[in-house]
Amino acid sequence: MSRLLLVEDDATLAEALSRALRGLGHEVAVAGTGERALEALGDRRTSTDLVLLDVMLPGVDGFEVCRRIRATDTVPVILLTARGDAVDVVVGLECGADDYVVKPVEPRVLDARVKAILRRAAPAQPPKPHVHTVGDLELDTVAMVVTRGGVELNLTSTEIRLLIEFVEHAGQVLGRQTLLKRVWDYGFAGDSRLVDAAVARLRAKIEPEPANPVLLRTVRGFGYRLVKP
């Protein structure tokens, strides 16, 4: 049973959605504000597998909550937003969210997105060899750890799986829809902005100069390619 933290200030919606998700096999805790959500995540007596985070919260909004989560935690985050316009989506993804769902939320659709993220967050069957070197980076696909000079980098599970795809297909151009299928486990045409935002976050963590990437190159009109030094 997965443990979800639903952050939603509308008590009626929170009750209905949490009841539906429990009926689909999840354990759900509810926080009505961003502050309470951060307190719950910081409580080491409990654990959370995934956060469902409303964007429009009183006080600290969902974007800021996501930023604070990402400063210390790699727990997957799905944003719940009433607006699906490009600005909201891009801002949310750049804050570190793994995915987003536009309200009104259909519980079974949300359940499918949650399960897809949790599947890819689980340890994958490691390839052989399981330790890869890219420049001064070392990727261990058994421990699911990326280090630079022996220092572990703070990558989310999505970012690690994305890096694995690039490393295992070094030199090949990987299209956005291909990455959505392999990394996000989408069996349908998904939003390519998820890929672009995730690549931008990954570059910020592994590239010496993210604005001038030397490892993850953009191939305009096609996708991305990893170039080993």
Short mmCIF file of C-alpha atoms in Angstrom, two decimals:
data_model
loop_
_atom_site.label_atom_id
_atom_site.label_comp_id
_atom_site.label_asym_id
_atom_site.label_seq_id
_atom_site.Cartn_x
_atom_site.Cartn_y
_atom_site.Cartn_z
CA MET A 1 0.00 0.00 0.00
CA SER A 2 1.49 3.33 -1.07
CA ARG A 3 1.54 6.21 1.42
CA LEU A 4 0.35 9.49 -0.12
CA LEU A 5 0.33 13.00 1.33
CA LEU A 6 -2.51 15.06 -0.16
CA VAL A 7 -1.98 18.81 0.27
CA GLU A 8 -5.31 20.50 -0.41
CA ASP A 9 -6.97 23.43 1.40
CA ASP A 10 -10.50 22.68 0.12
CA ALA A 11 -11.76 20.35 2.85
CA THR A 12 -14.64 18.99 0.77
CA LEU A 13 -12.39 18.17 -2.19
CA ALA A 14 -9.71 16.73 0.07
CA GLU A 15 -12.21 14.43 1.75
CA ALA A 16 -13.68 13.23 -1.55
CA LEU A 17 -10.31 12.67 -3.21
CA SER A 18 -8.72 10.97 -0.21
CA ARG A 19 -11.73 8.65 0.14
CA ALA A 20 -11.51 7.73 -3.55
CA LEU A 21 -7.75 7.09 -3.37
CA ARG A 22 -8.15 4.93 -0.28
CA GLY A 23 -10.76 2.93 -2.17
CA LEU A 24 -8.13 2.40 -4.88
CA GLY A 25 -5.68 0.93 -2.40
CA HIS A 26 -3.65 3.90 -1.15
CA GLU A 27 -3.01 5.14 2.37
CA VAL A 28 -3.71 8.89 2.40
CA ALA A 29 -2.74 11.61 4.87
CA VAL A 30 -4.13 15.13 4.35
CA ALA A 31 -2.53 18.51 5.01
CA GLY A 32 -4.58 21.68 4.56
CA THR A 33 -1.65 24.09 4.16
CA GLY A 34 1.86 24.08 2.75
CA GLU A 35 3.31 24.62 6.21
CA ARG A 36 1.58 21.53 7.59
CA ALA A 37 2.71 19.51 4.58
CA LEU A 38 6.34 20.45 5.21
CA GLU A 39 5.96 19.56 8.88
CA ALA A 40 4.52 16.16 7.95
CA LEU A 41 7.38 15.45 5.55
CA GLY A 42 9.89 16.47 8.19
CA ASP A 43 8.41 14.08 10.76
CA ARG A 44 10.74 11.07 10.67
CA ARG A 45 8.17 8.94 12.54
CA THR A 46 6.16 8.74 9.33
CA SER A 47 7.12 8.15 5.72
CA THR A 48 5.59 9.35 2.47
CA ASP A 49 5.91 7.66 -0.92
CA LEU A 50 4.45 10.52 -2.98
CA VAL A 51 3.03 14.04 -2.51
CA LEU A 52 -0.12 15.28 -4.25
CA LEU A 53 0.31 19.04 -4.05
CA ASP A 54 -2.33 21.66 -4.84
CA VAL A 55 -0.84 24.79 -6.40
CA MET A 56 -3.32 27.34 -5.01
CA LEU A 57 -2.72 27.11 -1.26
CA PRO A 58 -3.18 29.85 1.36
CA GLY A 59 0.05 31.30 2.72
CA VAL A 60 2.89 29.33 1.16
CA ASP A 61 1.70 28.30 -2.31
CA GLY A 62 2.30 24.94 -3.95
CA PHE A 63 5.22 26.15 -6.08
CA GLU A 64 7.13 27.32 -3.01
CA VAL A 65 6.27 24.14 -1.11
CA CYS A 66 7.66 22.12 -4.02
CA ARG A 67 10.88 24.16 -4.00
CA ARG A 68 11.33 23.60 -0.26
CA ILE A 69 10.67 19.87 -0.62
CA ARG A 70 13.27 19.62 -3.38
CA ALA A 71 15.85 21.41 -1.25
CA THR A 72 16.00 18.44 1.11
CA ASP A 73 13.94 15.54 -0.27
CA THR A 74 13.60 13.47 -3.46
CA VAL A 75 10.05 12.25 -2.74
CA PRO A 76 7.97 12.29 -5.97
CA VAL A 77 5.57 15.24 -6.33
CA ILE A 78 2.48 15.54 -8.53
CA LEU A 79 1.05 19.05 -8.80
CA LEU A 80 -2.73 19.52 -8.80
CA THR A 81 -3.51 22.70 -10.70
CA ALA A 82 -6.76 24.35 -11.74
CA ARG A 83 -4.99 25.86 -14.74
CA GLY A 84 -3.17 23.86 -17.38
CA ASP A 85 -1.68 26.82 -19.22
CA ALA A 86 1.97 26.72 -20.21
CA VAL A 87 3.20 29.20 -17.60
CA ASP A 88 1.79 27.29 -14.61
CA VAL A 89 2.98 23.96 -15.96
CA VAL A 90 6.52 25.13 -16.71
CA VAL A 91 6.88 26.92 -13.37
CA GLY A 92 5.69 23.81 -11.54
CA LEU A 93 8.05 21.49 -13.39
CA GLU A 94 10.98 23.84 -12.89
CA CYS A 95 10.23 23.79 -9.16
CA GLY A 96 10.99 20.07 -9.25
CA ALA A 97 7.58 18.44 -9.68
CA ASP A 98 7.58 15.04 -11.38
CA ASP A 99 4.19 15.45 -13.05
CA TYR A 100 1.00 17.51 -12.93
CA VAL A 101 -2.73 16.87 -13.19
CA VAL A 102 -5.28 19.53 -14.13
CA LYS A 103 -8.41 19.87 -11.97
CA PRO A 104 -11.10 18.64 -11.81
CA VAL A 105 -9.25 15.46 -10.91
CA GLU A 106 -10.59 12.07 -11.99
CA PRO A 107 -9.44 9.67 -9.23
CA ARG A 108 -8.68 6.73 -11.55
CA VAL A 109 -6.57 8.94 -13.82
CA LEU A 110 -4.71 10.26 -10.79
CA ASP A 111 -4.30 6.69 -9.50
CA ALA A 112 -2.71 5.69 -12.83
CA ARG A 113 -0.28 8.63 -12.71
CA VAL A 114 0.64 7.85 -9.08
CA LYS A 115 1.30 4.19 -9.88
CA ALA A 116 3.38 5.10 -12.94
CA ILE A 117 5.61 7.39 -10.86
CA LEU A 118 5.96 4.86 -8.04
CA ARG A 119 6.89 2.12 -10.54
CA ARG A 120 9.71 4.18 -11.96
CA ALA A 121 10.82 5.30 -8.49
CA ALA A 122 11.26 1.66 -7.46
CA PRO A 123 14.70 0.10 -7.97
CA ALA A 124 15.02 -1.05 -11.55
CA GLN A 125 16.56 -4.32 -12.72
CA PRO A 126 20.19 -3.24 -13.05
CA PRO A 127 21.97 -3.54 -16.37
CA LYS A 128 25.49 -4.95 -16.71
CA PRO A 129 27.80 -3.25 -15.96
CA HIS A 130 26.04 -1.36 -13.22
CA VAL A 131 28.62 1.40 -12.72
CA HIS A 132 29.04 3.93 -15.54
CA THR A 133 31.49 6.80 -15.80
CA VAL A 134 30.73 9.97 -17.73
CA GLY A 135 33.53 12.49 -17.38
CA ASP A 136 33.88 13.10 -13.64
CA LEU A 137 30.45 11.60 -12.93
CA GLU A 138 29.89 8.05 -11.69
CA LEU A 139 26.45 6.46 -12.01
CA ASP A 140 25.68 3.32 -9.97
CA THR A 141 22.44 1.77 -11.25
CA VAL A 142 22.24 -0.73 -8.38
CA ALA A 143 22.53 1.83 -5.58
CA MET A 144 20.75 4.41 -7.81
CA VAL A 145 23.38 6.97 -6.86
CA VAL A 146 25.25 9.57 -8.90
CA THR A 147 28.52 10.99 -7.55
CA ARG A 148 31.06 13.57 -8.65
CA GLY A 149 34.50 13.16 -7.15
CA GLY A 150 33.06 10.80 -4.54
CA VAL A 151 30.40 13.31 -3.45
CA GLU A 152 26.80 12.18 -3.95
CA LEU A 153 24.60 14.48 -6.03
CA ASN A 154 21.04 15.18 -4.92
CA LEU A 155 19.13 13.73 -7.88
CA THR A 156 15.48 12.66 -7.75
CA SER A 157 14.49 9.17 -8.89
CA THR A 158 13.13 10.64 -12.13
CA GLU A 159 16.40 12.45 -12.83
CA ILE A 160 18.42 9.29 -12.14
CA ARG A 161 16.26 7.18 -14.44
CA LEU A 162 16.52 9.87 -17.10
CA LEU A 163 20.32 9.86 -16.77
CA ILE A 164 20.35 6.05 -17.00
CA GLU A 165 18.50 6.24 -20.31
CA PHE A 166 20.99 8.73 -21.70
CA VAL A 167 24.03 6.82 -20.42
CA GLU A 168 22.80 3.45 -21.72
CA HIS A 169 22.14 5.03 -25.12
CA ALA A 170 25.14 7.36 -25.23
CA GLY A 171 25.60 8.93 -28.64
CA GLN A 172 22.01 8.20 -29.68
CA VAL A 173 19.33 10.85 -30.08
CA LEU A 174 16.41 10.12 -27.74
CA GLY A 175 13.12 11.77 -28.66
CA ARG A 176 10.82 13.29 -26.07
CA GLN A 177 8.03 10.74 -26.57
CA THR A 178 10.56 7.90 -26.29
CA LEU A 179 11.74 9.32 -22.97
CA LEU A 180 8.17 9.78 -21.74
CA LYS A 181 7.55 6.08 -22.37
CA ARG A 182 10.81 4.80 -20.87
CA VAL A 183 11.18 7.17 -17.90
CA TRP A 184 7.61 8.29 -17.12
CA ASP A 185 6.04 4.97 -18.15
CA TYR A 186 3.50 6.73 -20.36
CA GLY A 187 1.84 4.40 -22.86
CA PHE A 188 0.34 7.40 -24.62
CA ALA A 189 1.48 10.71 -26.11
CA GLY A 190 2.35 12.79 -23.04
CA ASP A 191 3.35 16.39 -22.48
CA SER A 192 6.89 16.95 -23.80
CA ARG A 193 7.32 19.82 -21.31
CA LEU A 194 7.86 17.16 -18.63
CA VAL A 195 10.96 16.00 -20.51
CA ASP A 196 12.30 19.49 -21.21
CA ALA A 197 11.92 20.57 -17.58
CA ALA A 198 13.51 17.36 -16.27
CA VAL A 199 16.46 17.70 -18.66
CA ALA A 200 16.93 21.31 -17.52
CA ARG A 201 17.00 20.21 -13.87
CA LEU A 202 19.39 17.36 -14.66
CA ARG A 203 21.73 19.69 -16.53
CA ALA A 204 21.73 22.07 -13.56
CA LYS A 205 23.08 19.24 -11.40
CA ILE A 206 25.55 17.48 -13.72
CA GLU A 207 26.80 20.09 -16.19
CA PRO A 208 29.72 22.39 -15.27
CA GLU A 209 27.91 25.20 -17.13
CA PRO A 210 24.20 24.30 -17.50
CA ALA A 211 23.63 27.20 -19.91
CA ASN A 212 26.30 25.73 -22.21
CA PRO A 213 25.84 21.96 -21.82
CA VAL A 214 28.65 19.67 -22.95
CA LEU A 215 27.16 16.34 -21.82
CA LEU A 216 23.45 16.57 -22.62
CA ARG A 217 23.12 18.16 -26.03
CA THR A 218 19.87 19.32 -27.59
CA VAL A 219 19.23 18.03 -31.11
CA ARG A 220 16.70 20.54 -32.39
CA GLY A 221 13.52 19.03 -33.75
CA PHE A 222 14.39 15.57 -32.43
CA GLY A 223 15.34 15.41 -28.75
CA TYR A 224 18.52 15.00 -26.70
CA ARG A 225 21.81 13.13 -26.92
CA LEU A 226 24.43 12.31 -24.28
CA VAL A 227 27.96 13.00 -25.48
CA LYS A 228 30.69 11.35 -23.39
CA PRO A 229 33.86 13.46 -22.96
#
